[in-house]
Structures are given as structure tokens and as C-alpha cells.
Coordinates of C-alpha atoms in Angstrom, one line a residue:
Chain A
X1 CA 54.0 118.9 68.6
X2 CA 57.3 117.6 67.0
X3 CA 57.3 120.6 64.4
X4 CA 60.1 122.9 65.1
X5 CA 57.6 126.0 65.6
X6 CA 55.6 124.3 68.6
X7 CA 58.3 125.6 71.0
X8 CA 56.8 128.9 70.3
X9 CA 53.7 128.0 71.2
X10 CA 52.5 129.2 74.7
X11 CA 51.6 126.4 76.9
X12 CA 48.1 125.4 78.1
X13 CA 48.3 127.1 81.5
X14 CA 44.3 125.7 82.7
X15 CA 45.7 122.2 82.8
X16 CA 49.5 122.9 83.7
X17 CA 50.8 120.4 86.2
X18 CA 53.2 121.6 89.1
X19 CA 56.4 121.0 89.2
X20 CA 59.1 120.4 91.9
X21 CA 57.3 121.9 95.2
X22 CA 61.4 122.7 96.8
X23 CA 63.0 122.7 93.5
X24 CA 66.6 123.5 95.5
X25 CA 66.3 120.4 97.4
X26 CA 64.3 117.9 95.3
X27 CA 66.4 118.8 92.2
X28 CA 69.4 118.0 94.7
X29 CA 68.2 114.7 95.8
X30 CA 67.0 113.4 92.1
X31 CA 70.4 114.5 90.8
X32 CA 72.0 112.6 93.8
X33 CA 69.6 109.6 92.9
X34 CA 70.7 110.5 88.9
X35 CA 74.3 110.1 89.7
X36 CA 74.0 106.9 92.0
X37 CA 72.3 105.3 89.1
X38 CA 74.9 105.8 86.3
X39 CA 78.1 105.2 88.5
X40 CA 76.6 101.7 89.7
X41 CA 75.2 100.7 86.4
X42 CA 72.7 98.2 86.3
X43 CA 71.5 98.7 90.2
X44 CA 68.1 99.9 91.0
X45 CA 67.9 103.2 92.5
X46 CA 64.4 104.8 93.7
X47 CA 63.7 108.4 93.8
X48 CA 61.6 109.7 96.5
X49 CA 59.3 112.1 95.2
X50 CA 55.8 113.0 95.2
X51 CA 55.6 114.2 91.6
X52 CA 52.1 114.6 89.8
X53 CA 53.6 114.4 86.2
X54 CA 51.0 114.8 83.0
X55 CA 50.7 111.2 81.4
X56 CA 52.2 109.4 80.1
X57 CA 55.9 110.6 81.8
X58 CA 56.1 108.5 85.1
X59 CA 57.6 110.5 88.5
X60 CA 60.9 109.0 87.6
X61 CA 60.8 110.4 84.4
X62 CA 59.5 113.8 85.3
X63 CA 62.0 114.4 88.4
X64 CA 65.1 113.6 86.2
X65 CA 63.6 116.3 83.3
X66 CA 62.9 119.0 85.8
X67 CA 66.1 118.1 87.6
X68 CA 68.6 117.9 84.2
X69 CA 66.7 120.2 81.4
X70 CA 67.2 123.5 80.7
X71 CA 66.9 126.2 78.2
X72 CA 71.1 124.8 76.7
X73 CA 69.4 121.1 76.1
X74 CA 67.3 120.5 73.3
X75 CA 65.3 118.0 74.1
X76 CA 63.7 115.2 71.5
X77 CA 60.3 113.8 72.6
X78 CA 59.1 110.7 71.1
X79 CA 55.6 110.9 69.9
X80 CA 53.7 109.2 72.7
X81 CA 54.6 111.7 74.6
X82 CA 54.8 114.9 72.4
X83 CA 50.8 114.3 71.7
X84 CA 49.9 114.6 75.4
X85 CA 50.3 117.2 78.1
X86 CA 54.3 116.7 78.9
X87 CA 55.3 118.9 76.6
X88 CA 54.0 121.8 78.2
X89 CA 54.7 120.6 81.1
X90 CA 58.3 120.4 80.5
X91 CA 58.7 123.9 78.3
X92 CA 56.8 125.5 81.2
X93 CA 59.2 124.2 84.1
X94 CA 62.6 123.1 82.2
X95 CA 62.3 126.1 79.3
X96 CA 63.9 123.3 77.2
X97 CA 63.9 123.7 73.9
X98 CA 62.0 120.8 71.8
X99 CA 63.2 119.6 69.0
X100 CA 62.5 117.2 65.9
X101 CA 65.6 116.0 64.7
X102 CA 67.1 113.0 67.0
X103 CA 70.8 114.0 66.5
X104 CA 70.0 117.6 67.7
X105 CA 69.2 116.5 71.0
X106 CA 71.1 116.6 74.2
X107 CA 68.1 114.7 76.3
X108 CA 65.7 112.0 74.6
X109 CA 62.7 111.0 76.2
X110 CA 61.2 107.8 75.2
X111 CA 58.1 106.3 76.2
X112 CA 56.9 104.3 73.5
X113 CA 59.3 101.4 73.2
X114 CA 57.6 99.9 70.1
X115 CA 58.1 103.1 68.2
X116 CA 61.9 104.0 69.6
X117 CA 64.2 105.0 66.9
X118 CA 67.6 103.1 66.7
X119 CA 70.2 104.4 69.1
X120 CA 72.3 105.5 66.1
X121 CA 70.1 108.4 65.3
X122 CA 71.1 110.5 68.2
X123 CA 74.3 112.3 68.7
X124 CA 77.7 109.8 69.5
X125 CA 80.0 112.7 70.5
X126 CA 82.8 114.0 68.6
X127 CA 86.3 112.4 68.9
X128 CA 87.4 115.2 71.1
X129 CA 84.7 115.6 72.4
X130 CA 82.5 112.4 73.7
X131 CA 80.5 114.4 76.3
X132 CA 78.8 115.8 73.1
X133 CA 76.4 112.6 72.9
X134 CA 72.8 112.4 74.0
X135 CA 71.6 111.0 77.1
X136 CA 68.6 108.4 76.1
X137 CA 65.8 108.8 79.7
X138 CA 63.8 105.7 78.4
X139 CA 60.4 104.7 80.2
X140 CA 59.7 100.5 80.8
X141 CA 57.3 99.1 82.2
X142 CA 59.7 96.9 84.9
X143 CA 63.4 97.2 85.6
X144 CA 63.3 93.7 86.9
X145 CA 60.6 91.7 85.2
X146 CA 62.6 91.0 81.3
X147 CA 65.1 89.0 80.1
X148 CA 68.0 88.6 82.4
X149 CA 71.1 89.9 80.9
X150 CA 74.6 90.5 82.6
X151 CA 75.9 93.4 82.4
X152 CA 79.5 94.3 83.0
X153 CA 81.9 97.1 82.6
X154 CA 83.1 100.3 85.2
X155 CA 80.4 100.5 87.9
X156 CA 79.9 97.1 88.2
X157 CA 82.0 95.0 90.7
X158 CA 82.4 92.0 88.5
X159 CA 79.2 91.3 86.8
X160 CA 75.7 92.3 87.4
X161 CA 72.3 90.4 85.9
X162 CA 69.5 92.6 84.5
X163 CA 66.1 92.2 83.5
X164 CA 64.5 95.1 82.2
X165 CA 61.3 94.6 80.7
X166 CA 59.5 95.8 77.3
X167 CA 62.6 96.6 75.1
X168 CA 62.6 96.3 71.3
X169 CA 63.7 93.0 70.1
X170 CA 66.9 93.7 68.9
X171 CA 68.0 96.6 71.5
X172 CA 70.8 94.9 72.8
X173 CA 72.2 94.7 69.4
X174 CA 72.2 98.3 68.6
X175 CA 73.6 98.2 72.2
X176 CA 76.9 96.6 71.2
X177 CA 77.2 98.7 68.4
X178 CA 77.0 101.7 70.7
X179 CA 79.3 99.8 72.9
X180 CA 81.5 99.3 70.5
X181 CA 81.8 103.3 69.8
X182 CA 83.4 103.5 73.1
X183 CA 84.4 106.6 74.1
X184 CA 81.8 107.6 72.2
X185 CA 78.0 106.8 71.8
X186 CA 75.0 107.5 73.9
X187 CA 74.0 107.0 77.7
X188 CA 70.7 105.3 78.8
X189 CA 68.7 105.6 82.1
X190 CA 65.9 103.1 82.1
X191 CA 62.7 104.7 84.2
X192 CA 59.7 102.7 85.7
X193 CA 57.6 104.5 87.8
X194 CA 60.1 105.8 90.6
X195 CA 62.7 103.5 90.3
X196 CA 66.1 103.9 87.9
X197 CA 68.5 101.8 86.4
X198 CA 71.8 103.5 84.8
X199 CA 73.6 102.1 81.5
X200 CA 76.3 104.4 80.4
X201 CA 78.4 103.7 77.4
X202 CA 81.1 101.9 78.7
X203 CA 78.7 98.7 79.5
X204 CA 79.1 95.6 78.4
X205 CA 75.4 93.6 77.6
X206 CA 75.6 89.8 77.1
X207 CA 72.7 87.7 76.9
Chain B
X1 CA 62.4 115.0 102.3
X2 CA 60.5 117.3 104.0
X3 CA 61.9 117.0 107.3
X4 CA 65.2 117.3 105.7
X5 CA 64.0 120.3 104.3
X6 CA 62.4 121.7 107.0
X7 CA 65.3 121.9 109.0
X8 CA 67.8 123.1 106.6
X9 CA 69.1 126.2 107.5
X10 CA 71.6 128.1 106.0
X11 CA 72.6 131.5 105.1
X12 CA 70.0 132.5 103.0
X13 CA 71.5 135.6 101.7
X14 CA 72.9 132.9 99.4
X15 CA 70.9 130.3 97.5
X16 CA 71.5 126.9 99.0
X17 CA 75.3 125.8 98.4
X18 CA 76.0 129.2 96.9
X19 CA 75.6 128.2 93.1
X20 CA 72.5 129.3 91.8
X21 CA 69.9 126.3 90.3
X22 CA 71.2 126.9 86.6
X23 CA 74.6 126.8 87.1
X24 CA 73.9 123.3 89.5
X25 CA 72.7 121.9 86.5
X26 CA 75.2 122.7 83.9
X27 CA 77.9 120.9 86.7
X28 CA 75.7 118.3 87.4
X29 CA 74.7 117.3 83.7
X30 CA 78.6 117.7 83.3
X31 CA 79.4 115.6 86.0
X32 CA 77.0 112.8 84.4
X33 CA 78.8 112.6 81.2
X34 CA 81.9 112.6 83.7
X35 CA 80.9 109.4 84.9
X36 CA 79.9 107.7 81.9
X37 CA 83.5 108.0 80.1
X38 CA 85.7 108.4 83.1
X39 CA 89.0 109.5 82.9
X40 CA 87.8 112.3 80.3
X41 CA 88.2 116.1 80.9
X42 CA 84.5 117.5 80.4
X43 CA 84.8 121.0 79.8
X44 CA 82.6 123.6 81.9
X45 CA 81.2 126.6 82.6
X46 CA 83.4 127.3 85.7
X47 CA 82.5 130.3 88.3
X48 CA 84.0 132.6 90.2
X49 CA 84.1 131.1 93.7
X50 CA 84.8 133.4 96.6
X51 CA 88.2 132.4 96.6
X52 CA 91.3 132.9 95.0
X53 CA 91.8 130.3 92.3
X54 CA 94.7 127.4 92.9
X55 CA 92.6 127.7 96.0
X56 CA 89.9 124.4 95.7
X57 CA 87.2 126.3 93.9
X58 CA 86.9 123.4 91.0
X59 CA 86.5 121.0 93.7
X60 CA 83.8 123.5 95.4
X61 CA 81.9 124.0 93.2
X62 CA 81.4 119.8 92.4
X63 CA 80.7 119.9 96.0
X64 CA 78.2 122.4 95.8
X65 CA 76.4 120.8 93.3
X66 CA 76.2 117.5 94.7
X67 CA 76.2 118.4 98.4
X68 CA 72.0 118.4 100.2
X69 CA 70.8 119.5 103.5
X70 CA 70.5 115.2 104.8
X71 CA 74.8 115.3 103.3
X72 CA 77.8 115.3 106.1
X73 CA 80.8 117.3 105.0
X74 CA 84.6 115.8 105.4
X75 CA 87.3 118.3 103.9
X76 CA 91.0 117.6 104.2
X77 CA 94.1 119.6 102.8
X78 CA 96.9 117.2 102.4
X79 CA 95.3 114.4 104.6
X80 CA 94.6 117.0 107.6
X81 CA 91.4 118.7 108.5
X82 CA 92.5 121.5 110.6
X83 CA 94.5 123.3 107.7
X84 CA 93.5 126.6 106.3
X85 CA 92.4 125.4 103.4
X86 CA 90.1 122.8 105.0
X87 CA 89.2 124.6 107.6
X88 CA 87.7 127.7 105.6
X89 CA 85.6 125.4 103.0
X90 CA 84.5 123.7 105.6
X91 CA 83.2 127.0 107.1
X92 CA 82.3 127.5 103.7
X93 CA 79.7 124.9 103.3
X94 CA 78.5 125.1 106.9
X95 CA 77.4 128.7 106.1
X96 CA 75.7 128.4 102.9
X97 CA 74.3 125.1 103.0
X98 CA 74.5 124.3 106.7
X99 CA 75.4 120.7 106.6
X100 CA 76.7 119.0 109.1
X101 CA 80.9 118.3 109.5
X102 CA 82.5 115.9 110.4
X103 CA 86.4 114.9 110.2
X104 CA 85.4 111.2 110.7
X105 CA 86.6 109.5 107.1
X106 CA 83.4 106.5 107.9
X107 CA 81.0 109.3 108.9
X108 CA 81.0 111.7 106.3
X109 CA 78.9 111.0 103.1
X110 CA 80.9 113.7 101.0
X111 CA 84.6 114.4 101.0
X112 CA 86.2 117.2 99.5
X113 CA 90.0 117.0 99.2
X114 CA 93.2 118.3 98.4
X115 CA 95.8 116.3 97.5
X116 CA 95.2 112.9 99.5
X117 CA 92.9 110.1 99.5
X118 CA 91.8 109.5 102.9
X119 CA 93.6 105.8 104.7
X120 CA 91.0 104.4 106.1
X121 CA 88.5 102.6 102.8
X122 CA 85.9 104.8 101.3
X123 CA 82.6 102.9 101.0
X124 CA 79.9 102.4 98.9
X125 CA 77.5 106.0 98.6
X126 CA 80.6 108.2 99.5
X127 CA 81.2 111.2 97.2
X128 CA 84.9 111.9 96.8
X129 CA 85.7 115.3 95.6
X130 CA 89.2 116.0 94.5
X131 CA 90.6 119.6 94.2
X132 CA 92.4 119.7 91.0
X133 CA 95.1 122.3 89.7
X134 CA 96.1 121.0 86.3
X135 CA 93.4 118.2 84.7
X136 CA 95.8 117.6 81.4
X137 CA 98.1 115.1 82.5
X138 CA 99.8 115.9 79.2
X139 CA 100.2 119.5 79.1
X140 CA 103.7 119.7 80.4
X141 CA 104.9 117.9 77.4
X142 CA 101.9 119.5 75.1
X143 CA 101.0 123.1 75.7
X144 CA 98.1 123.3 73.5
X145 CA 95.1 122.2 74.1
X146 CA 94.2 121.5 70.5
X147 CA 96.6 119.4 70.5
X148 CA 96.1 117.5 73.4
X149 CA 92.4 116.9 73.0
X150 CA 93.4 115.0 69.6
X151 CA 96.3 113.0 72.0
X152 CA 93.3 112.0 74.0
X153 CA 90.5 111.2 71.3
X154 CA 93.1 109.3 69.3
X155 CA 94.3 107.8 72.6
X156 CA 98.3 108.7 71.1
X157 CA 99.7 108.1 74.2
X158 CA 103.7 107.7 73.4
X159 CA 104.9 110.9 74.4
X160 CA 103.7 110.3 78.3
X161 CA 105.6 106.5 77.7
X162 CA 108.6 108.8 76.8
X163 CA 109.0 110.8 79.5
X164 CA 108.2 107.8 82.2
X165 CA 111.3 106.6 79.9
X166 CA 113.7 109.4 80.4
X167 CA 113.0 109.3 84.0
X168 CA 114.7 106.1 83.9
X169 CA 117.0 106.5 81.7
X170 CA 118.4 109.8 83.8
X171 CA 117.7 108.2 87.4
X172 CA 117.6 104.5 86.7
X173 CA 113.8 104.4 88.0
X174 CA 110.5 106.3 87.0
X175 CA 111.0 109.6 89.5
X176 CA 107.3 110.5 89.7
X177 CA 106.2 111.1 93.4
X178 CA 103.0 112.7 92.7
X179 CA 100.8 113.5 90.1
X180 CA 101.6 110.0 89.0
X181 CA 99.5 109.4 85.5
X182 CA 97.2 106.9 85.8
X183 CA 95.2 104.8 82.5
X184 CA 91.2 104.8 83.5
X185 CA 89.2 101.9 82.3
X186 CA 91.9 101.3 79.7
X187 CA 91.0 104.9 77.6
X188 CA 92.3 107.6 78.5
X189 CA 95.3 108.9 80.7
X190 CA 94.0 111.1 83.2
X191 CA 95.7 113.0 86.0
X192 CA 95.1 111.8 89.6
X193 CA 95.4 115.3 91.0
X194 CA 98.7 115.9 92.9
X195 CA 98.0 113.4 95.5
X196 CA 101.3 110.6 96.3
X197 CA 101.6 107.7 94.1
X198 CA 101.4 106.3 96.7
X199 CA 97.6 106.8 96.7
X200 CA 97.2 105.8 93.0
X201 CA 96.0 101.9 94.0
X202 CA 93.2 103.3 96.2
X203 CA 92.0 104.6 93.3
X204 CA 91.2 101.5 91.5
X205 CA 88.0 99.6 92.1
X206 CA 87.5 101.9 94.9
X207 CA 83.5 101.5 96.1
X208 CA 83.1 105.3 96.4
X209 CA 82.4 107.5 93.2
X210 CA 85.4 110.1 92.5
X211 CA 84.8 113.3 91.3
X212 CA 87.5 115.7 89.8
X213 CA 86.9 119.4 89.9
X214 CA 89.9 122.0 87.9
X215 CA 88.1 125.7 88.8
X216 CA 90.6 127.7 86.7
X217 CA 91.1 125.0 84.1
X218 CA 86.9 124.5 84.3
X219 CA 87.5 120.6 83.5
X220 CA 85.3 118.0 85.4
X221 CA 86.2 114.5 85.6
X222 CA 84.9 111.2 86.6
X223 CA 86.2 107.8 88.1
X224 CA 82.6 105.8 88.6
X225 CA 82.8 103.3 91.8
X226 CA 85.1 99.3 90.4
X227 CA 86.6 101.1 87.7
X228 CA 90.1 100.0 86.5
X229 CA 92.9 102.4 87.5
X230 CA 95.8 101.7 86.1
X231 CA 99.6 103.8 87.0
X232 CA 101.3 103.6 83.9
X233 CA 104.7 101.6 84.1
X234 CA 106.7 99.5 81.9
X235 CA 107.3 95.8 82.9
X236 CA 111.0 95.6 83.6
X237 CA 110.1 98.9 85.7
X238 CA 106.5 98.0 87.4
X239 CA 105.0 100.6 89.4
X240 CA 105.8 100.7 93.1
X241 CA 104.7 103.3 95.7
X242 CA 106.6 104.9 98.2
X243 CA 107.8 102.8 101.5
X244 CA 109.5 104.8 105.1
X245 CA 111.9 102.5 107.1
X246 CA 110.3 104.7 109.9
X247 CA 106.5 104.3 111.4
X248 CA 104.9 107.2 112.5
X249 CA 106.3 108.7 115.3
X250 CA 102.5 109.5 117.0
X251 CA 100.3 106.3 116.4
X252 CA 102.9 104.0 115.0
X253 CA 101.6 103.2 111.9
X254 CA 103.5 101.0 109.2
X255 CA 100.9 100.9 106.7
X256 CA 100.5 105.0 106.2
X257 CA 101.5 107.9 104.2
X258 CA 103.9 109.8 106.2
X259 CA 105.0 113.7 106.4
X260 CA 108.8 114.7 107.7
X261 CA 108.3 117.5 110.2
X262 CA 111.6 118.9 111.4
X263 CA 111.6 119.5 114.9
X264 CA 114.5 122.0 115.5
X265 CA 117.2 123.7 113.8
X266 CA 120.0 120.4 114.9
X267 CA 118.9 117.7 112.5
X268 CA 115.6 116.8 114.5
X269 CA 113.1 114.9 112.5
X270 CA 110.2 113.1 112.4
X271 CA 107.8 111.6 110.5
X272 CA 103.8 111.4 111.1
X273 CA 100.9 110.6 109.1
X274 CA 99.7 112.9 107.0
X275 CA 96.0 111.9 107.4
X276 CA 95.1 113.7 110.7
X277 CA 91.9 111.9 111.3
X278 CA 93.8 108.3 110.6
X279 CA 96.5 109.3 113.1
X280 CA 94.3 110.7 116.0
X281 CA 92.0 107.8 115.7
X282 CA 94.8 105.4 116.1
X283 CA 96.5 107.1 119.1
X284 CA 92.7 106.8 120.5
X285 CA 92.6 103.6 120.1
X286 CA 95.5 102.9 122.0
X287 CA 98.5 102.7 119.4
X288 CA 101.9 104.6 119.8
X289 CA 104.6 105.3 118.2
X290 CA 108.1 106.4 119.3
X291 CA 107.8 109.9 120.1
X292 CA 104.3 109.8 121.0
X293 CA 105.3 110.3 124.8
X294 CA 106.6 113.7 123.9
X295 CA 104.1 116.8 124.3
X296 CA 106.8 119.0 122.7
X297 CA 106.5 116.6 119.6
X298 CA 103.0 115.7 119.4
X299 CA 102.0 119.7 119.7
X300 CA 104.5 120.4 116.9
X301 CA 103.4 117.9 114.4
X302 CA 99.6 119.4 114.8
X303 CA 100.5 122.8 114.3
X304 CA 103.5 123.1 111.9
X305 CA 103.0 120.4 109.6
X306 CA 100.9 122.7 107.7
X307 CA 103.4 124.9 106.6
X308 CA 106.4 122.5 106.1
X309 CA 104.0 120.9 104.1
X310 CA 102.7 123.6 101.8
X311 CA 106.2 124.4 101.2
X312 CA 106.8 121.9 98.5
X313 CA 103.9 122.8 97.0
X314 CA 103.9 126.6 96.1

């Protein structure tokens, strides 16, 4: 599904999953949810929704693609979920365009952590231009259950501890490195189920 | 949700909040990045709003991208709520997206403004939109924005250290009153909007999020809730906001940003706070100032203060 030409594929209508029922308002209150989540980094936020999303995208997940895709961001899927039913599901609601290459993308969507690619495949920004950078929507299995880490940076009044669960071993390396492209690099929002947790760029991780 | 929902009711000639879905999702994906590097002018696919521009239509059109049917609307103009410009956003909002308004500072959950940072403290989950004329705090001494946009990814700062500089060197301090730069989370220089200096502290480590809207200039930016907010200053000349010897004439208050009103056409003066809702709620509770006993004065201050004010501005 990650070939370039599978965008052009029409989508499986018989086992298409609906989308938002009031996409005005639930697109509204996700995005409202969205934005809590990345001005107080490192809080848990939960979305109310009743989302039905195709596995293995959780209702988090789903809500923030049908709330922040469209057809102006290509959107990198990583290979858990490119081989199920999400993709479809997200050119059929979002009319995002998919593609293969990491650095093309303006959303990434990751679910399996094992597999991730390192944070320095995606786009940084330009100099001029840091809001040029992807935005990483990564699926964990807990937000609170992993190793505590204190997080601190604009957001956070003073310092903050962490936990989320299931990252790569050396994630919060490739974290500083990011960190330490500040203005530029990428922006994370950690999903489980239909809770988020926010980690823009200008974080600071210690262990 | 639902119930929300269910009740909503707006003009529906419009879709809700006027924007239409795709155009909500540019601003709000533009907002995001916003808030992730604040302080930096993300560029955007501004629309016409139905108002002239120089009018609030940046700051709309944040609002109407952030603002939901559960949301309570606050809009001021200059710290009042019963300017024009206030007033018809206000109307604004209540017609296409029929939320409730309030001119409460603790009751509203989104604040639209122009020019002033409300007195009382914002709190956590408030949305403060700012109305935003010019977003390039540098472009009086830059006029291009090639040029600027390297000034701000290189973070060459000098030539705004220069002109705080000739301030002093022509008046002996840093003559500023408004539109005072400001250095957000130690990156970038960003323009507070023309609101007082004497609002620039509020901004830092403020609990609420702060979102900058510039319609004409179609620039969004971002100060995210305990973010460092710096007014730039040197240290034999430190920053200092402004002080009255006065209190306000109506409630009394010390502590406040205050508005000269001249009362007649033999010297008269006074001096009130510019935040309406601060200044009502204070006389409410009891407080007075001076001329607060006089009807001819209080009924003055409410209804002309609007234009003396708007005179400096135009």
C-alpha cells in the first residue's frame, strides 16, 4: 500500500468504516482537544468520541486524521497500518494523499513502535521556514504506564514527569537530537486509545 | 457532544463559524505549528472576512476556527466590550455560530481582542485571540520580507537592539508605548500586537494559550500557556511599564491601565480604566474613585472613550 500508485486505487467501499457522524462539531472539539494537548505538553488530554476506526488506528488516532488531513498533507503510513483497512479509510474521508517517502510527509502515522523509523527521516523545516516539518501522530499502548521521564520546556509550568509506554529503546535520544534542532525538527502527539499526550519541538526530555 | 450539538443553532445560511471545513483545517493545522515554535509568523491562507481589513478579521478568523457550540464568546476593543468593533464581532459570532457572550473576563472560555490583555488573570483552558495589524516586529526597520524571514531564522537580531538604542540615545529612555517587542522562549522576536507595554508581563507564563491572528498580513502566531516572554531591554535601561499618579476616576483602581478622557473644552480631564468589564465590576463591588459621584462623568467615560481612544490609532 506504500507504493506511490496506491493512492489511485479506489477504496474498498463494502468494508468502509464511517467517519465523523457531525464532522462540523466533532472535527471542532478533536481540534480543541489537539490544541490543548500540544500547548500543555506532556498532560493527558481525552477526546470524547464515539469513533469506529478500522484496526489497527485507535479513536484517538482516527479523530485527529479526520480532524487535521486533507487533500494539501501527504500523509506517510507506517506499514502496520498501510496493510490493513486505514488506508481507505483515511483516502475516503481525509482525500489525503499517501505517500512512501518519510521526508515527503506533512502527517506520519505510526503504529508499530518496533518498526518506527528514526525521527531524522521526516521533514525538520527550513530555516525560514520551521512550520515546514512533519507532525509525528504516534500510537502507544499507555501514556502513563513507561519510564517516567521529566519533561520541561514552554507548556510546562516548571517541570512535568511522563511515562509513556512501548517506545524504542533509544527514542529519547533521537529526541534530543531533534531538540536540539530547535526551531526546527518535528512535533509528536502520543495516542492510546482516546487519550493524548503533546510533545512539540521545543521539549526538553531528561531521564 | 450530542446535546451540545443538538442545541446549536445558528445561522445556517452559513456553515458553522462562517469558514467552511477546509479552510478550518488549513488555520487550525497552522495554528498547531503556531504553538509548537511560538513566537514564529506561520504563514496562511487568509480569507476574505466580511469586513474591511485593519478591521479584526485575522483574529476572526482564529476565532472561527477554534470557537464550538459548548464555547462562550468575550470580545473587547481596547479593553472595552461595548465598542464598535467588539460589539459587531460579537454579533458576528452570535449569528453564525450562536454561542453564547459574555463580557465577564472569568466566564468566557474564548477571548477575542484588540489591543489589550484583559486585567483580571486569564486561566488555564482560556483561548486568547489577539487581533493583529502588523505580525513583523521588524518590518519598520526591514521592508522585505525576504529579508526579514532570514533576520528571524538566523535569529540576527541587532538592528531591533539598535533602534531600542536610538530611543535612548534621542530621549534618554527606550520611548516604546506599545507594540513593545517582546523575545518568546528565547528565539524569536515577535510583536505583541499593539497592546501597552504595559501589558507585555501578562504575557509571560500566562496559564491561557495566546493566539495571534494578522488577516491582511495572513500570519498566525503562537504563545503556548508558561512560556517565557521576554520585553527586550538593555540592563542599564531595564524594561519598565507605564505608572499614572492618578487612580481611576470610576472604581479607583491603582493597579490598572488607564485611558485620559477629556471632559470639556477648559482643561477637564480624567482618567479611567480602559478595561470596561474590570472597571464596572469594581464599582459593583463597592470601590470608587474620585469622580465616581458624578453622573455627568461616569456617562461620558462609557460613551466617548471610544472615540478619543481610536484617535491615536488611525
Amino acid at each position: 500500500m506504500n507504493d506511490g500508485n496506491a493512492t489511485l486505487a479506489a477504496p474498498d467501499m463494502e468494508g468502509l468504516k464511517p467517519g465523523f457522524t457531525e464532522p462540523v462539531f466533532e472535527a471542532q472539539e478533536a481540534f480543541r482537544t489537539v490544541l490543548n494537548t500540544l500547548s500543555y505538553a506532556g498532560r493527558v488530554h481525552t477526546l470524547e468520541t464515539e469513533l469506529d476506526p478500522p484496526a489497527p488506528l485507535d479513536p484517538a488516532m482516527a479523530a485527529m486524521a479526520l480532524t487535521l488531513f486533507d487533500f494539501d498533507t501527504p500523509v506517510w503510513l507506517d506499514a502496520a497500518i498501510a496493510d490493513g483497512a486505514a488506508p481507505d479509510f483515511l483516502r475516503f474521508h481525509c482525500g489525503a494523499p499517501l505517500v512512501a517517502a518519510e521526508g515527503e510527509a506533512r502527517f506520519a502515522v505510526v503504529a508499530n513502535l518496533s518498526k518506527m523509523p528514526p525521527l531524522d527521516r521526516f521533514a525538520i523545516g527550513e530555516d525560514r521556514y520551521p512550520d515546514r516539518s512533519a507532525t509525528l501522530l504516534i500510537q502507544v499502548p499507555s501514556l502513563t504506564g513507561g519510564p517516567a521521564m521529566t519533561w520541561r520546556g514552554p507548556g510546562i509550568d516548571g517541570a512535568i514527569t511522563v511515562a509513556i509506554a512501548g517506545l524504542p529503546a533509544d527514542f529519547w535520544a533521537q529526541w534530543a537530537d531533534n531538540h536540539a534542532l530547535y526551531p526546527l525538527g518535528v512535533d509528536v502527539i502520543f495516542a492510546a486509545g482516546r487519550a493524548l499526550v503533546g510533545l512539540p519541538r521545543g521539549i526538553q526530555v531528561e531521564g | 457532544m450530542n446535546a451540545v450539538v443538538e442545541k446549536a443553532s445558528w445561522d445556517e445560511a452559513y456553515n458553522f463559524a462562517y469558514l467552511d471545513e477546509q479552510t478550518k483545517r488549513m488555520i487550525r493545522r497552522a495554528l498547531l505549528k503556531a504553538v509548537a515554535i511560538p513566537g514564529y509568523q506561520v504563514p496562511f491562507g487568509g480569507r476574505e472576512m466580511p469586513l474591511a481589513y485593519g478591521w479584526g478579521t485575522g483574529g476572526m478568523q482564529v476565532t472561527a476556527s477554534v470557537i464550538g457550540p459548548s464555547d462562550t464568546l468575550k470580545v473587547i476593543d481596547q479593553g472595552a466590550d461595548d465598542t464598535t468593533n467588539a460589539v459587531s464581532i460579537r454579533r458576528f459570532f452570535k449569528r453564525v455560530a450562536g454561542v453564547a457572550t459574555t463580557e465577564a473576563t472569568e466566564e468566557a472560555s474564548v477571548i477575542q481582542t484588540r489591543h489589550r490583555i484583559p486585567e483580571k488573570p486569564l486561566k488555564e483552558g482560556q483561548v486568547l485571540v489577539y487581533q493583529v495589524p502588523q505580525p513583523e516586529p521588524l518590518r519598520k526597520l526591514e521592508p522585505r520580507e525576504t529579508e526579514t524571514r532570514k533576520m528571524h531564522g538566523y535569529a540576527e537580531y541587532g538592528l531591533m537592539h539598535v533602534r531600542l538604542y536610538e530611543d535612548i540615545s534621542r530621549f534618554g529612555h527606550i520611548a516604546t508605548t506599545y507594540s513593545y517587542p517582546v523575545m518568546v522562549n528565547g528565539r524569536y522576536v515577535m510583536s505583541p500586537s499593539p497592546i501597552p507595554k504595559f501589558d507585555n508581563p501578562k504575557m509571560e507564563n500566562n496559564p491561557a494559550i495566546q493566539l495571534f491572528g494578522a488577516g491582511r498580513e495572513k500570519r498566525i502566531y503562537a504563545i503556548p500557556p508558561y512560556t517565557s516572554v521576554k520585553s527586550l531591554d538593555f540592563d542599564d535601561h531595564p524594561f519598565e511599564v507605564q505608572r499614572w499618579p492618578q487612580a481611576c476616576a470610576l472604581c479607583g483602581a491603582r493597579d490598572s491601565y488607564l485611558d485620559e478622557v477629556v471632559l470639556d473644552d477648559k482643561g477637564g480631564r480624567m482618567f479611567v480604566c480602559s478595561d470596561t468589564h474590570f472597571c464596572a465590576d469594581r464599582q459593583e463591588k463597592g470601590h470608587r474613585g474620585p469622580m465616581a459621584a458624578d453622573p455627568a462623568a461616569g456617562a461620558f467615560a462609557r460613551s466617548s472613550d471610544t472615540s478619543a481612544r481610536k484617535e491615536g490609532e488611525r
